[in-house]
Amino acid sequence: MNNLDIYRTLLTVKGILTLCFSLFFVFYMFMGGVFGTAFMLDPTQDDIPFNPGLIFIIIGGIGFILTVTLGILTLYAAKYLGKRTNYTYIFVVSILNCLTGALGIVLGVLTLVELNKPEVKRLFDDQSGLVPTKNPY
């Protein structure tokens, strides 16, 4: 009848993969620390205007925060999709997933198409009443 359980599983996998990808940024921050330490310990570099490892640490920290946040949001969307609640939340997270690369685009678009089907909207409407209804005018 609908593919919501399949998309729930795929969103769970996407959330876990996103959380695993956040480890790349942890490694990036670690490398920034190593580069920063190497430049600080180099006796020939007495007047370095800034620590180049700091750039790696900042970018790694921002990337880590963003990927962990998106991973957690995606896992919650999978949970809500399984319960058939929070239609708007799932819709927004599907749009956010469209910004994250090929897997996110495919999964986000397919989830959005599935969420816009009338029978799926009725499932969510029966559970929570948060689905916008047709304008009577």
mmCIF file of C-alpha atoms in Angstrom:
data_model
loop_
_atom_site.group_PDB
_atom_site.id
_atom_site.type_symbol
_atom_site.label_atom_id
_atom_site.label_comp_id
_atom_site.label_asym_id
_atom_site.label_seq_id
_atom_site.Cartn_x
_atom_site.Cartn_y
_atom_site.Cartn_z
ATOM 1 C CA MET A 1 0.000 0.000 0.000
ATOM 2 C CA ASN A 2 2.790 2.459 0.894
ATOM 3 C CA ASN A 3 6.541 2.354 1.315
ATOM 4 C CA LEU A 4 6.824 4.116 4.665
ATOM 5 C CA ASP A 5 8.466 1.171 6.422
ATOM 6 C CA ILE A 6 11.094 0.932 3.676
ATOM 7 C CA TYR A 7 11.808 4.657 3.960
ATOM 8 C CA ARG A 8 11.976 4.329 7.747
ATOM 9 C CA THR A 9 14.704 1.721 7.342
ATOM 10 C CA LEU A 10 16.531 3.800 4.739
ATOM 11 C CA LEU A 11 16.369 6.910 6.925
ATOM 12 C CA THR A 12 17.790 4.888 9.818
ATOM 13 C CA VAL A 13 20.673 3.693 7.643
ATOM 14 C CA LYS A 14 21.242 7.252 6.350
ATOM 15 C CA GLY A 15 21.294 8.600 9.911
ATOM 16 C CA ILE A 16 23.820 5.984 11.018
ATOM 17 C CA LEU A 17 26.000 6.638 7.957
ATOM 18 C CA THR A 18 25.887 10.363 8.663
ATOM 19 C CA LEU A 19 26.976 9.762 12.242
ATOM 20 C CA CYS A 20 29.814 7.542 10.996
ATOM 21 C CA PHE A 21 30.829 10.252 8.519
ATOM 22 C CA SER A 22 31.168 12.668 11.438
ATOM 23 C CA LEU A 23 34.218 10.650 12.504
ATOM 24 C CA PHE A 24 35.978 12.058 9.421
ATOM 25 C CA PHE A 25 35.723 15.505 11.005
ATOM 26 C CA VAL A 26 37.101 14.189 14.283
ATOM 27 C CA PHE A 27 40.117 12.916 12.322
ATOM 28 C CA TYR A 28 40.297 16.323 10.601
ATOM 29 C CA MET A 29 40.451 18.060 13.992
ATOM 30 C CA PHE A 30 43.101 15.591 15.159
ATOM 31 C CA MET A 31 45.209 16.383 12.097
ATOM 32 C CA GLY A 32 44.807 20.098 12.829
ATOM 33 C CA GLY A 33 46.176 19.484 16.296
ATOM 34 C CA VAL A 34 49.116 17.563 14.871
ATOM 35 C CA PHE A 35 49.865 20.284 12.309
ATOM 36 C CA GLY A 36 49.565 22.989 14.941
ATOM 37 C CA THR A 37 51.914 21.165 17.277
ATOM 38 C CA ALA A 38 54.411 20.560 14.465
ATOM 39 C CA PHE A 39 54.507 24.259 13.604
ATOM 40 C CA MET A 40 54.827 25.290 17.239
ATOM 41 C CA LEU A 41 57.736 22.890 17.854
ATOM 42 C CA ASP A 42 59.651 23.913 14.698
ATOM 43 C CA PRO A 43 62.608 26.015 15.936
ATOM 44 C CA THR A 44 63.033 27.764 12.559
ATOM 45 C CA GLN A 45 59.549 29.277 12.721
ATOM 46 C CA ASP A 46 59.828 31.923 15.393
ATOM 47 C CA ASP A 47 57.348 34.463 14.059
ATOM 48 C CA ILE A 48 54.352 32.536 12.735
ATOM 49 C CA PRO A 49 51.463 34.993 12.291
ATOM 50 C CA PHE A 50 48.879 32.312 13.154
ATOM 51 C CA ASN A 51 48.665 28.612 13.829
ATOM 52 C CA PRO A 52 47.607 26.878 10.564
ATOM 53 C CA GLY A 53 46.344 23.874 12.501
ATOM 54 C CA LEU A 54 43.670 26.104 13.995
ATOM 55 C CA ILE A 55 41.928 26.288 10.601
ATOM 56 C CA PHE A 56 41.668 22.499 10.499
ATOM 57 C CA ILE A 57 40.350 22.391 14.042
ATOM 58 C CA ILE A 58 37.668 25.017 13.389
ATOM 59 C CA ILE A 59 36.487 23.460 10.118
ATOM 60 C CA GLY A 60 36.526 20.006 11.689
ATOM 61 C CA GLY A 61 34.547 21.195 14.695
ATOM 62 C CA ILE A 62 31.887 22.892 12.579
ATOM 63 C CA GLY A 63 31.640 19.879 10.271
ATOM 64 C CA PHE A 64 31.378 17.520 13.245
ATOM 65 C CA ILE A 65 28.570 19.524 14.824
ATOM 66 C CA LEU A 66 26.641 19.743 11.542
ATOM 67 C CA THR A 67 26.953 16.057 10.667
ATOM 68 C CA VAL A 68 26.069 14.841 14.148
ATOM 69 C CA THR A 69 23.057 17.167 14.210
ATOM 70 C CA LEU A 70 21.865 15.985 10.805
ATOM 71 C CA GLY A 71 22.416 12.353 11.773
ATOM 72 C CA ILE A 72 20.352 12.716 14.944
ATOM 73 C CA LEU A 73 17.608 14.617 13.101
ATOM 74 C CA THR A 74 17.470 11.868 10.487
ATOM 75 C CA LEU A 75 17.254 9.141 13.114
ATOM 76 C CA TYR A 76 14.374 10.971 14.803
ATOM 77 C CA ALA A 77 12.652 11.343 11.426
ATOM 78 C CA ALA A 78 12.935 7.576 10.942
ATOM 79 C CA LYS A 79 11.446 7.021 14.394
ATOM 80 C CA TYR A 80 8.534 9.370 13.699
ATOM 81 C CA LEU A 81 7.981 7.835 10.279
ATOM 82 C CA GLY A 82 7.592 4.444 11.921
ATOM 83 C CA LYS A 83 5.055 5.865 14.384
ATOM 84 C CA ARG A 84 3.279 7.874 11.651
ATOM 85 C CA THR A 85 3.535 11.120 13.619
ATOM 86 C CA ASN A 86 5.141 14.549 13.123
ATOM 87 C CA TYR A 87 4.438 14.874 9.404
ATOM 88 C CA THR A 88 5.944 18.363 9.184
ATOM 89 C CA TYR A 89 9.143 17.328 10.971
ATOM 90 C CA ILE A 90 9.686 14.399 8.597
ATOM 91 C CA PHE A 91 8.969 16.679 5.653
ATOM 92 C CA VAL A 92 11.567 19.250 6.781
ATOM 93 C CA VAL A 93 14.224 16.617 7.531
ATOM 94 C CA SER A 94 13.637 15.105 4.088
ATOM 95 C CA ILE A 95 14.311 18.516 2.557
ATOM 96 C CA LEU A 96 17.476 18.873 4.678
ATOM 97 C CA ASN A 97 18.638 15.450 3.502
ATOM 98 C CA CYS A 98 18.365 16.698 -0.076
ATOM 99 C CA LEU A 99 21.311 18.998 0.710
ATOM 100 C CA THR A 100 23.689 16.213 1.725
ATOM 101 C CA GLY A 101 24.881 14.514 -1.430
ATOM 102 C CA ALA A 102 23.668 11.805 -3.786
ATOM 103 C CA LEU A 103 22.264 9.416 -1.176
ATOM 104 C CA GLY A 104 20.527 12.253 0.645
ATOM 105 C CA ILE A 105 19.051 13.661 -2.569
ATOM 106 C CA VAL A 106 17.614 10.316 -3.674
ATOM 107 C CA LEU A 107 16.269 9.438 -0.235
ATOM 108 C CA GLY A 108 14.925 12.943 0.391
ATOM 109 C CA VAL A 109 13.117 13.205 -2.934
ATOM 110 C CA LEU A 110 11.613 9.732 -2.683
ATOM 111 C CA THR A 111 10.470 10.394 0.878
ATOM 112 C CA LEU A 112 8.920 13.698 -0.159
ATOM 113 C CA VAL A 113 7.075 12.019 -3.027
ATOM 114 C CA GLU A 114 5.780 9.334 -0.673
ATOM 115 C CA LEU A 115 4.725 11.871 1.962
ATOM 116 C CA ASN A 116 2.699 13.828 -0.570
ATOM 117 C CA LYS A 117 0.474 10.899 -1.477
ATOM 118 C CA PRO A 118 -3.098 11.398 -0.220
ATOM 119 C CA GLU A 119 -3.326 7.995 1.478
ATOM 120 C CA VAL A 120 -0.096 8.662 3.382
ATOM 121 C CA LYS A 121 -1.361 12.075 4.490
ATOM 122 C CA ARG A 122 -4.491 10.372 5.807
ATOM 123 C CA LEU A 123 -2.346 7.959 7.839
ATOM 124 C CA PHE A 124 -0.603 10.867 9.511
ATOM 125 C CA ASP A 125 -3.868 12.771 9.886
ATOM 126 C CA ASP A 126 -5.413 9.825 11.719
ATOM 127 C CA GLN A 127 -2.455 9.637 14.109
ATOM 128 C CA SER A 128 -1.752 13.261 14.989
ATOM 129 C CA GLY A 129 -3.988 15.702 13.188
ATOM 130 C CA LEU A 130 -0.954 17.805 12.193
ATOM 131 C CA VAL A 131 -1.322 17.348 8.439
ATOM 132 C CA PRO A 132 -2.626 20.433 6.696
ATOM 133 C CA THR A 133 -6.068 19.807 5.282
ATOM 134 C CA LYS A 134 -7.541 21.205 2.101
ATOM 135 C CA ASN A 135 -8.643 24.801 2.174
ATOM 136 C CA PRO A 136 -12.473 24.824 2.259
ATOM 137 C CA TYR A 137 -12.635 28.061 0.297
#
